[in-house]
GROMACS .gro file of N, CA and C in nm:
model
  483
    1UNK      N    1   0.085  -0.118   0.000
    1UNK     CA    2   0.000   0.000   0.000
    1UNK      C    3   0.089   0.123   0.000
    2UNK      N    4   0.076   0.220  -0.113
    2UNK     CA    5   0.156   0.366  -0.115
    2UNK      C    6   0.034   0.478  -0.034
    3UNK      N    7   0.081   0.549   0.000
    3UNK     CA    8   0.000   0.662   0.023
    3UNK      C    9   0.088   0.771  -0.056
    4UNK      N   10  -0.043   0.868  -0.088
    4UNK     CA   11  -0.055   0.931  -0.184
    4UNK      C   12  -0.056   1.073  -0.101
    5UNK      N   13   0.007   1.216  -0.144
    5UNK     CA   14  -0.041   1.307  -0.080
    5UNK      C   15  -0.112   1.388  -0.215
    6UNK      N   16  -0.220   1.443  -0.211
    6UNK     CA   17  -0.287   1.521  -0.260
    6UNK      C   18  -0.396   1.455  -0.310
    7UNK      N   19  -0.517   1.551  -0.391
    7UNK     CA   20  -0.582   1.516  -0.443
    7UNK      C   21  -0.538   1.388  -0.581
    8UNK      N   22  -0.677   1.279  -0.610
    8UNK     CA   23  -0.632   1.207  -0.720
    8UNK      C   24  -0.783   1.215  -0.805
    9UNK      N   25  -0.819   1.211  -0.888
    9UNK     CA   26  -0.908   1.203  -0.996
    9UNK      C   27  -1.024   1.105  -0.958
   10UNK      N   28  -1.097   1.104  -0.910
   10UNK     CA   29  -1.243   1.039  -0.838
   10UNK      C   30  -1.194   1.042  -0.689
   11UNK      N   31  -1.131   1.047  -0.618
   11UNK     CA   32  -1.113   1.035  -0.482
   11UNK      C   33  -1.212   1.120  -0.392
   12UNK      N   34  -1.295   1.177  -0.411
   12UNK     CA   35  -1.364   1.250  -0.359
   12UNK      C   36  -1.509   1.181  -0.375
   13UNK      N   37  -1.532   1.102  -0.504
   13UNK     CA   38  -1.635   1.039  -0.495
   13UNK      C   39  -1.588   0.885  -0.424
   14UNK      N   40  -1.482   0.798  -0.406
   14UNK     CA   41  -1.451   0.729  -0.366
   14UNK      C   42  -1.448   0.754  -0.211
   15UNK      N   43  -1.371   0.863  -0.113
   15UNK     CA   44  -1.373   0.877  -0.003
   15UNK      C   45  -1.543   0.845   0.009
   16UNK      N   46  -1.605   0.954  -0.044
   16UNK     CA   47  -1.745   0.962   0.000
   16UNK      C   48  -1.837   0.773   0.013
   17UNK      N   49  -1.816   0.743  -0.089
   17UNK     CA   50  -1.895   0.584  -0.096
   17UNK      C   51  -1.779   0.504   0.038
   18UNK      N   52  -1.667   0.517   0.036
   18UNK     CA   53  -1.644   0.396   0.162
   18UNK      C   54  -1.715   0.489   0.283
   19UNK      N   55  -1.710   0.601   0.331
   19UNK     CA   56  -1.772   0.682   0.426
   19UNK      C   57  -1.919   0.606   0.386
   20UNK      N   58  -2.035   0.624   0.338
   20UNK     CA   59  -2.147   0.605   0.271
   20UNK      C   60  -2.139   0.442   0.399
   21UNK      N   61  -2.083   0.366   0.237
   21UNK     CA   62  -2.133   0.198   0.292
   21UNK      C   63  -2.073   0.210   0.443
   22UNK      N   64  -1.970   0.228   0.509
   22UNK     CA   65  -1.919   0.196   0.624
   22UNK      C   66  -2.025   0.224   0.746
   23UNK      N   67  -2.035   0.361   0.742
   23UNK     CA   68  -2.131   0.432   0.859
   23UNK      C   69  -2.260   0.347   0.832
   24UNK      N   70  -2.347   0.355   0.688
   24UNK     CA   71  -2.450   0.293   0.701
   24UNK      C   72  -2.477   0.145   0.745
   25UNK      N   73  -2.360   0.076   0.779
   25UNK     CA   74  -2.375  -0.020   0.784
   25UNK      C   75  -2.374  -0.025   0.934
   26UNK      N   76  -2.242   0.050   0.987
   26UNK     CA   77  -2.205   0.056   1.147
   26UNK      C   78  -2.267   0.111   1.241
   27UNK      N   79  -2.377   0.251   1.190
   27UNK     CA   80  -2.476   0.326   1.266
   27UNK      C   81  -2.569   0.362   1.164
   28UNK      N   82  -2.629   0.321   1.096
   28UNK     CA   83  -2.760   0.365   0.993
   28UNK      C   84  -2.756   0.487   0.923
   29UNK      N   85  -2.655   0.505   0.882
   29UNK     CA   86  -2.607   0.644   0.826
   29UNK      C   87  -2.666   0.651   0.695
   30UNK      N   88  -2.732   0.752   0.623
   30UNK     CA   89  -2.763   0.743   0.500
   30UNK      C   90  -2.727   0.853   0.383
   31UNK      N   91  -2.845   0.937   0.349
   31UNK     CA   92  -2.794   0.993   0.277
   31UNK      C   93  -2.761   1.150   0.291
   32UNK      N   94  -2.837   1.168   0.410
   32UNK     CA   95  -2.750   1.290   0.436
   32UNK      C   96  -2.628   1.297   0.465
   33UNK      N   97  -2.573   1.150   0.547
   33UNK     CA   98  -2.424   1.199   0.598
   33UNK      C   99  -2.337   1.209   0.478
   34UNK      N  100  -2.391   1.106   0.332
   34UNK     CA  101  -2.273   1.102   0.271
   34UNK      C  102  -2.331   1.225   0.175
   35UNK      N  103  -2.414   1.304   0.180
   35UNK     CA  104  -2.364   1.428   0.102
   35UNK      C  105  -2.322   1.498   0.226
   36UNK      N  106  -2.311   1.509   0.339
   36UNK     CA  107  -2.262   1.573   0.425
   36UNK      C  108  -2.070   1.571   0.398
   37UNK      N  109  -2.047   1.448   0.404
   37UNK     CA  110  -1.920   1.375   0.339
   37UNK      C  111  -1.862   1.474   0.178
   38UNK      N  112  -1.958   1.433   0.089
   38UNK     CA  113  -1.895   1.451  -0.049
   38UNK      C  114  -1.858   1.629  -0.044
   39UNK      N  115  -1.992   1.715  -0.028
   39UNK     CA  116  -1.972   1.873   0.040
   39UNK      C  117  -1.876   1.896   0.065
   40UNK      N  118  -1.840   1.862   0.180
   40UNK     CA  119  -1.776   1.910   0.275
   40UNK      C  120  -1.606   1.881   0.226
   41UNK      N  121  -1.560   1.756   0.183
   41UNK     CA  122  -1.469   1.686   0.081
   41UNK      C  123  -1.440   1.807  -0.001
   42UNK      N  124  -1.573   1.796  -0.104
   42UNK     CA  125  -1.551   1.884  -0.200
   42UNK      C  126  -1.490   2.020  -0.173
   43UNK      N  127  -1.584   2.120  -0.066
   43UNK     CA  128  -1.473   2.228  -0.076
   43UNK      C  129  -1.373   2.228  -0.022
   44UNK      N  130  -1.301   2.104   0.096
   44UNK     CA  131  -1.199   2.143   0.149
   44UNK      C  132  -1.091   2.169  -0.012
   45UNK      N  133  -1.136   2.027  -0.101
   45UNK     CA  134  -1.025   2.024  -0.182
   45UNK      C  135  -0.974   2.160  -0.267
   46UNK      N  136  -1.166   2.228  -0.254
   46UNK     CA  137  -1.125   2.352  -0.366
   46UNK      C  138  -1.051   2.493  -0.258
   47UNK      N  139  -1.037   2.463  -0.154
   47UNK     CA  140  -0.956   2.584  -0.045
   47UNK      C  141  -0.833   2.523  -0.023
   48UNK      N  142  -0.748   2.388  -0.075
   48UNK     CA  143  -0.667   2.303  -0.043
   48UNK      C  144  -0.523   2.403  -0.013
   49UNK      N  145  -0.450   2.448   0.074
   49UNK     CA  146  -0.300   2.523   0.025
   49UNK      C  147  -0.251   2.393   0.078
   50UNK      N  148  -0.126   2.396  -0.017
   50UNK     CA  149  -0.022   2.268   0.013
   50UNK      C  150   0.082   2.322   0.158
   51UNK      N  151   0.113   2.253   0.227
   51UNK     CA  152   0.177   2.254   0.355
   51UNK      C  153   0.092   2.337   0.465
   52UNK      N  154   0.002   2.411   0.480
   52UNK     CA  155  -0.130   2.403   0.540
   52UNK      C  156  -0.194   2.305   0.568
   53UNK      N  157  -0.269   2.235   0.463
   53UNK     CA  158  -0.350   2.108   0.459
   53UNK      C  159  -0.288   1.981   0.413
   54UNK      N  160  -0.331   1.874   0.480
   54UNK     CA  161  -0.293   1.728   0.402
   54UNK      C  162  -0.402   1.684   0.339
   55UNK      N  163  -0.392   1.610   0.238
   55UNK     CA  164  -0.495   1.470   0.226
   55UNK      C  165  -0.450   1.351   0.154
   56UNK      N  166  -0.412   1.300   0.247
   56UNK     CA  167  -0.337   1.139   0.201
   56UNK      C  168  -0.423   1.042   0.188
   57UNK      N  169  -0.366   0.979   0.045
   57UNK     CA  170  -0.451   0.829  -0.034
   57UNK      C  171  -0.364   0.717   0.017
   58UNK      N  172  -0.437   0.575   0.070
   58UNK     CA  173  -0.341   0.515   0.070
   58UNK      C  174  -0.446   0.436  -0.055
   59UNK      N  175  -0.305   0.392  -0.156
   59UNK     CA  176  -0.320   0.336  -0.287
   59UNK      C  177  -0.307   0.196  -0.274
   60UNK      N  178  -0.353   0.127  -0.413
   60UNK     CA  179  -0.284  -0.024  -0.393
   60UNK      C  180  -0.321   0.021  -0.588
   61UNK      N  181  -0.206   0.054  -0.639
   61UNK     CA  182  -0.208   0.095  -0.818
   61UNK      C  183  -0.296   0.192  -0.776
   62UNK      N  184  -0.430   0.197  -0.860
   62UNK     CA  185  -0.526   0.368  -0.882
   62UNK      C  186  -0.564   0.331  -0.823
   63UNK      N  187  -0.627   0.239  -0.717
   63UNK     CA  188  -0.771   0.234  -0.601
   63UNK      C  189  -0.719   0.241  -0.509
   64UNK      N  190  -0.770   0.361  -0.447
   64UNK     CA  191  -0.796   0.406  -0.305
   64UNK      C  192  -0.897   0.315  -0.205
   65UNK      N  193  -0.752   0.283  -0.091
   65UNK     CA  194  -0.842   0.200   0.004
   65UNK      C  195  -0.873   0.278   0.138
   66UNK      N  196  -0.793   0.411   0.132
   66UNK     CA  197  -0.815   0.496   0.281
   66UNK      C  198  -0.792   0.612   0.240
   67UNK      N  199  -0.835   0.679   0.315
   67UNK     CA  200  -0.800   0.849   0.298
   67UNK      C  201  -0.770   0.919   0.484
   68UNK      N  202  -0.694   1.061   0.479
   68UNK     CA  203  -0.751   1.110   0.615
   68UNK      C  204  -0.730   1.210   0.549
   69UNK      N  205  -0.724   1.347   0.629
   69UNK     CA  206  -0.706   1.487   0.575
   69UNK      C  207  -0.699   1.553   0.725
   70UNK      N  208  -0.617   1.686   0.679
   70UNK     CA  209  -0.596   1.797   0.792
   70UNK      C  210  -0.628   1.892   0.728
   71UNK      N  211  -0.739   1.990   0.762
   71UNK     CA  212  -0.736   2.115   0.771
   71UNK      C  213  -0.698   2.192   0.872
   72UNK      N  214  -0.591   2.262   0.781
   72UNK     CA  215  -0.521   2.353   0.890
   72UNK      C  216  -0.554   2.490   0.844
   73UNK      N  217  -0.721   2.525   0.804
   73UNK     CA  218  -0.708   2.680   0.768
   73UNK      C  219  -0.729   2.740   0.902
   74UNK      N  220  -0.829   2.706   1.004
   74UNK     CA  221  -0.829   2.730   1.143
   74UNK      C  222  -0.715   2.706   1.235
   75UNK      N  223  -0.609   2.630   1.219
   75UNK     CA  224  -0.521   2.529   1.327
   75UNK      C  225  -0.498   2.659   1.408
   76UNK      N  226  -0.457   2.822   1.450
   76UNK     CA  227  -0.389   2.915   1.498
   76UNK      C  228  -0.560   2.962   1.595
   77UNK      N  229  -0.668   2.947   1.527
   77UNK     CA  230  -0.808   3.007   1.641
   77UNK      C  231  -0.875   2.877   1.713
   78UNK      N  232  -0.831   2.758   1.626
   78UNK     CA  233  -0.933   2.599   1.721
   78UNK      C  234  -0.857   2.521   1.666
   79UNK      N  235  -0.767   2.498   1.594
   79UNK     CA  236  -0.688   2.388   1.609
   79UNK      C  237  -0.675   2.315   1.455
   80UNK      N  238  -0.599   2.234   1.434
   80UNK     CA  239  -0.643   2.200   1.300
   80UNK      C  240  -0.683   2.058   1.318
   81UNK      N  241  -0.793   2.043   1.196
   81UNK     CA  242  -0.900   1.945   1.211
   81UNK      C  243  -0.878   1.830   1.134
   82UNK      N  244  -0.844   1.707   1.196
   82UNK     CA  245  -0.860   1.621   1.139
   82UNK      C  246  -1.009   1.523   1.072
   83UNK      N  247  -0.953   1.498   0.960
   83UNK     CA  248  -1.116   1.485   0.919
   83UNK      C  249  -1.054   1.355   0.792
   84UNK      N  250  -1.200   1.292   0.775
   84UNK     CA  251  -1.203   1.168   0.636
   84UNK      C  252  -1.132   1.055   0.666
   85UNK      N  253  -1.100   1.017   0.831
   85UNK     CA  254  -1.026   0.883   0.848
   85UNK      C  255  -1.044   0.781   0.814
   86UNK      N  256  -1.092   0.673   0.705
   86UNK     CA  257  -1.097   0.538   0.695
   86UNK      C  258  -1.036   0.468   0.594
   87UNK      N  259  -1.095   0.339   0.637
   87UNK     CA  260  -0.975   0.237   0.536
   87UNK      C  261  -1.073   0.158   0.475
   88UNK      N  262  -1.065   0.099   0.377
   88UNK     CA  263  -1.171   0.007   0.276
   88UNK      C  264  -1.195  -0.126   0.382
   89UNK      N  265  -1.251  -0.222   0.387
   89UNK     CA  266  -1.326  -0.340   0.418
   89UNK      C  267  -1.211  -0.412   0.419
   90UNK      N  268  -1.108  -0.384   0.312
   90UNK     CA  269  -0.988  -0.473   0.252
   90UNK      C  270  -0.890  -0.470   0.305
   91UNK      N  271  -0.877  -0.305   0.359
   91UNK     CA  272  -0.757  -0.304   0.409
   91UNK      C  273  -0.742  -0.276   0.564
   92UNK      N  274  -0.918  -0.303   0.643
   92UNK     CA  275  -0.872  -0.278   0.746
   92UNK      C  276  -0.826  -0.391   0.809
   93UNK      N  277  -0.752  -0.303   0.933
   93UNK     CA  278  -0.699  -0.444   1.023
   93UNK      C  279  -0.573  -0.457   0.978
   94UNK      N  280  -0.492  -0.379   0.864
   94UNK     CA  281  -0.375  -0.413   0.805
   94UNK      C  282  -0.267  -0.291   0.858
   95UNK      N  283  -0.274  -0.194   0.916
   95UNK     CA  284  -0.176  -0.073   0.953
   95UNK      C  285  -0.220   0.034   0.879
   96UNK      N  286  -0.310  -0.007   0.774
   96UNK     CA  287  -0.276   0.123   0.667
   96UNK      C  288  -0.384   0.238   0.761
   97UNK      N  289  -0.458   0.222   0.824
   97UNK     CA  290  -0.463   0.319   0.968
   97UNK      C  291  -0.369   0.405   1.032
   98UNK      N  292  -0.303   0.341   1.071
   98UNK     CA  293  -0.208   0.368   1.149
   98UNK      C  294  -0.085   0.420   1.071
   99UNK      N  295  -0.063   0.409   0.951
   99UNK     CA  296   0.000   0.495   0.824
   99UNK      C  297  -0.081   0.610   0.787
  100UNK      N  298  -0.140   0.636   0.782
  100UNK     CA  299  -0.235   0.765   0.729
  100UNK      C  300  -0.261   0.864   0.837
  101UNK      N  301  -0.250   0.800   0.998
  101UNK     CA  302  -0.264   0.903   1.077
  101UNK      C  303  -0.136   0.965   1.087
  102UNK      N  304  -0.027   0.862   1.097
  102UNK     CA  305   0.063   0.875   1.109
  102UNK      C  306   0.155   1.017   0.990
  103UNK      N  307   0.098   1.009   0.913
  103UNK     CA  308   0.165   1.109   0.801
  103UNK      C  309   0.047   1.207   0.787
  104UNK      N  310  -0.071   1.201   0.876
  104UNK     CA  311  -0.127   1.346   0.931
  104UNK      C  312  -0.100   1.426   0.990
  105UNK      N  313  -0.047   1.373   1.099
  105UNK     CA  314   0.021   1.354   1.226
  105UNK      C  315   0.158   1.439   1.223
  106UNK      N  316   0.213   1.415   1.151
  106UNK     CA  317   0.358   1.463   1.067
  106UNK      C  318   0.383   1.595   0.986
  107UNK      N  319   0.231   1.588   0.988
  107UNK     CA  320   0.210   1.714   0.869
  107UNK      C  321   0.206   1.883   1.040
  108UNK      N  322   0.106   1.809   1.084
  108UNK     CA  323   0.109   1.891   1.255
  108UNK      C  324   0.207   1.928   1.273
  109UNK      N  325   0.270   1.836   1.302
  109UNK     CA  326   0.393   1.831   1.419
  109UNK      C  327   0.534   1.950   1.326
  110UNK      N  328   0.486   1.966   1.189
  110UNK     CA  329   0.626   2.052   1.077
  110UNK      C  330   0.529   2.156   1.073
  111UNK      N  331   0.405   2.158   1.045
  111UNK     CA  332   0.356   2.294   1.098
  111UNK      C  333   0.302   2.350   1.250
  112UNK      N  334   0.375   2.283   1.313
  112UNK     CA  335   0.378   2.347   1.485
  112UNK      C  336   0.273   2.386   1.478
  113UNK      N  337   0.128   2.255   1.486
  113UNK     CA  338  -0.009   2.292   1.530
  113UNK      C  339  -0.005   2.284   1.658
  114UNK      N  340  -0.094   2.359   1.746
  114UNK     CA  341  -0.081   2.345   1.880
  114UNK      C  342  -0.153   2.243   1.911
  115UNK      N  343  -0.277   2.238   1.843
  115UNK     CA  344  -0.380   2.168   1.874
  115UNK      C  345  -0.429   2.061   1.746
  116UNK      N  346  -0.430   1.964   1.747
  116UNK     CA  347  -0.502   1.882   1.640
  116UNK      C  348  -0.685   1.842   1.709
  117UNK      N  349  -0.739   1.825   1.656
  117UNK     CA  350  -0.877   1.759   1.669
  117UNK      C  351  -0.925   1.686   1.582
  118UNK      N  352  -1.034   1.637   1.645
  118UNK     CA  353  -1.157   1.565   1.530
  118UNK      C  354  -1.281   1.501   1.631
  119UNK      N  355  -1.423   1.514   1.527
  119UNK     CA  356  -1.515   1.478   1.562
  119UNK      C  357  -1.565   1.282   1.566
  120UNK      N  358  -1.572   1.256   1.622
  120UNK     CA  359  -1.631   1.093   1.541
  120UNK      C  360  -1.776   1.063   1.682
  121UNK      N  361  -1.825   0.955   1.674
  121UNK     CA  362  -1.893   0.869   1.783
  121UNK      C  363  -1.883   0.796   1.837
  122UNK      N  364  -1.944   0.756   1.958
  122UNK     CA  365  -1.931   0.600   2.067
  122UNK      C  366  -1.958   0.513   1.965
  123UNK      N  367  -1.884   0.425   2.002
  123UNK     CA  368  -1.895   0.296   1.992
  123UNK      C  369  -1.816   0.262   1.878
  124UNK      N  370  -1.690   0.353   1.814
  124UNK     CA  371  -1.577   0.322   1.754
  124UNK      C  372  -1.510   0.277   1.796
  125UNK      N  373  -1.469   0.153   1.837
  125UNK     CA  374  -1.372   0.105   1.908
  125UNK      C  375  -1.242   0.106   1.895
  126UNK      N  376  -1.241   0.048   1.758
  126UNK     CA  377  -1.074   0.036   1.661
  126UNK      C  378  -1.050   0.197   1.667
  127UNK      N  379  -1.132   0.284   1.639
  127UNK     CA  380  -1.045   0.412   1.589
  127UNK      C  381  -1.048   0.467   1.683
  128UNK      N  382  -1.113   0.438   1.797
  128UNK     CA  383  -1.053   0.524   1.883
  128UNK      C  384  -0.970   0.492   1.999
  129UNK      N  385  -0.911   0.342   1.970
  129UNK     CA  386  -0.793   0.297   2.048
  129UNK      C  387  -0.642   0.380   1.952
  130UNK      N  388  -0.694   0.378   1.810
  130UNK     CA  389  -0.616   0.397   1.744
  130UNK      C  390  -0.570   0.555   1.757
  131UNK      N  391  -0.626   0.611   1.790
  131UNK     CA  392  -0.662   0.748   1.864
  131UNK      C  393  -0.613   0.813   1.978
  132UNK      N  394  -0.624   0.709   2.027
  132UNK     CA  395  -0.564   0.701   2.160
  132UNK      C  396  -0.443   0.671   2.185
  133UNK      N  397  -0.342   0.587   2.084
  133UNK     CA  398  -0.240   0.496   2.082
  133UNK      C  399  -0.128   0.661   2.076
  134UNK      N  400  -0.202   0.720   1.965
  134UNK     CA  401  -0.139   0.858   1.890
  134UNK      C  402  -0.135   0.999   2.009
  135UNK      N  403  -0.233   0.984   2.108
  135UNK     CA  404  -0.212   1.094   2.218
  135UNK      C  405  -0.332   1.139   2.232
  136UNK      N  406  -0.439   1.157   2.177
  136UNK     CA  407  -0.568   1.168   2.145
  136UNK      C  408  -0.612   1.134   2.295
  137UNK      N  409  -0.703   1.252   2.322
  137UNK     CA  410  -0.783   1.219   2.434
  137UNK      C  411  -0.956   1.270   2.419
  138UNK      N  412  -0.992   1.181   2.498
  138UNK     CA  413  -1.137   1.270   2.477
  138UNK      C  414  -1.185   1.343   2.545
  139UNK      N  415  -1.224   1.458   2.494
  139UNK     CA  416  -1.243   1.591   2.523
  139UNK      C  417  -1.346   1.628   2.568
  140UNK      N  418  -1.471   1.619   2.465
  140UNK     CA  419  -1.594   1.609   2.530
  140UNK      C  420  -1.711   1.512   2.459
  141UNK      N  421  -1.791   1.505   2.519
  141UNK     CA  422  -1.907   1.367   2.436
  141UNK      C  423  -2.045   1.454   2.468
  142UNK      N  424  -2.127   1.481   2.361
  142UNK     CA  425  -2.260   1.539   2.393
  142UNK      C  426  -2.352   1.444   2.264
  143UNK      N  427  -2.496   1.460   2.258
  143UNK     CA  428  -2.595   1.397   2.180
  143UNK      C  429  -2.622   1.514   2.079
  144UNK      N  430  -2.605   1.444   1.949
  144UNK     CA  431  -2.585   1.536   1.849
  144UNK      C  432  -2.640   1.467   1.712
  145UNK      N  433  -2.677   1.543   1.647
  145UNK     CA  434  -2.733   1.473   1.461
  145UNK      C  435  -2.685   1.563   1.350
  146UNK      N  436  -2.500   1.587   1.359
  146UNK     CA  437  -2.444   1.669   1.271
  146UNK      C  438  -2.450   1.534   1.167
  147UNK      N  439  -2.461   1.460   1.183
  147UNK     CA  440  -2.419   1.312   1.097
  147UNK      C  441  -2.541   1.295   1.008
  148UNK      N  442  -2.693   1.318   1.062
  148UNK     CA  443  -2.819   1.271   1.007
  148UNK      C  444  -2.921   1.193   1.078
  149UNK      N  445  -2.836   1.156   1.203
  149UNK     CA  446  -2.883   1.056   1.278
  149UNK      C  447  -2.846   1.104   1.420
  150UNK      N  448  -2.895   1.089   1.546
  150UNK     CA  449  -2.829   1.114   1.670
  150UNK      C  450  -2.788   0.985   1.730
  151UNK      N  451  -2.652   1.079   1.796
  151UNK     CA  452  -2.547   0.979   1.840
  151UNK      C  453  -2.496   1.006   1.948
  152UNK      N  454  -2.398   0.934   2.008
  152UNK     CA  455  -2.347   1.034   2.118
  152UNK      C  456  -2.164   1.078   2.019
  153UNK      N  457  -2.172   1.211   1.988
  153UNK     CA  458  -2.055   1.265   1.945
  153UNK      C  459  -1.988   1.300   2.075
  154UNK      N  460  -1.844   1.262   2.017
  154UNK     CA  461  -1.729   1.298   2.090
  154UNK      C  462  -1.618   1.401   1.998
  155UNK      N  463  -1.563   1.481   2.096
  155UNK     CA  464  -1.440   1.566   2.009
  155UNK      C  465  -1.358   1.473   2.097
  156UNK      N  466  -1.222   1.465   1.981
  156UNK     CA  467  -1.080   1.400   2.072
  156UNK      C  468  -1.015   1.492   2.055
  157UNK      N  469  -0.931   1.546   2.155
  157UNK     CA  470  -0.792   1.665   2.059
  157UNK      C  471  -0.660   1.603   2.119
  158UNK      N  472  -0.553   1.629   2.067
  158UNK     CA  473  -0.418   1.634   2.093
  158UNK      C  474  -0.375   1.747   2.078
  159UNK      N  475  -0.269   1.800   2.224
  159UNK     CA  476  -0.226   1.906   2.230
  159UNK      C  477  -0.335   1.977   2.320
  160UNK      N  478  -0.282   2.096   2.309
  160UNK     CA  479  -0.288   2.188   2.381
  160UNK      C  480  -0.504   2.234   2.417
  161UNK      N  481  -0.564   2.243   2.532
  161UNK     CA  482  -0.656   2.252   2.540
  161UNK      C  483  -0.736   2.421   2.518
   0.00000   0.00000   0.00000
């Protein structure tokens, strides 16, 4: 598996469908979250500055089996936001997790973010050991339907509160 930094040519409709099938399958997610997903995708890519923001593909040839991303247009007023963490059906369970945060992660740490974050829900287990492994703590947990559905959302941040 390579990871990729930048945009690649369908990856935006690809992030969106593994987001799509995954959630709907794991919490009944439908179709608001994944245009919530594709949106939101979409303009980070069109505000993208290089060494500001990441968004790493991990590849196997042209198919994308994971993505994550950092927006760092906020990182200096709330922190910069990690966002789009997953891995295909195929490749989870294999590291390529733990590669993609890892070279998010990297991207922080050379632009001296103080603060990293991100939003997800209970009952992630894997990602948020994986989360945790990285320094990630949880911050706060309230009942929320930014997703389409209510859940109990959690923020995790690393760094500075």
């Amino acid at each position: 598996m390579d990871l990729h930094l930048g945009y690649l040519p369908g990856c935006i409709g690809r992030i969106a469908e593994m987001h799509a099938k995954y959630y709907a399958e794991a919490a009944g997610f439908g179709a608001p979250f994944e245009a919530k997903v594709a949106t939101e995708l979409s303009e980070f890519c069109l505000r993208y500055v290089e060494g500001r923001d990441g968004l790493w593909l991990a590849t196997d040839g042209e198919f994308v089996h994971g993505s994550v991303a950092i927006d760092g247009s906020r990182a200096q007023e709330s922190g910069a936001h990690l966002r789009w963490f997953i891995t295909s059906d195929q490749s989870r369970g294999k590291g390529v997790g733990a590669q993609l945060l890892g070279a998010a992660l990297a991207l922080c740490k050379a632009q001296a973010y103080r603060k990293v974050y991100l939003w997800t829900f209970d009952g992630l287990h894997a990602a948020r050991r994986l989360y945790e492994k990285h320094g990630f703590r949880l911050s706060r947990s309230q009942r929320g339907s930014q997703w389409g559905k209510e859940v109990n959302e959690q923020i995790f941040m690393l760094g500075d509160e």
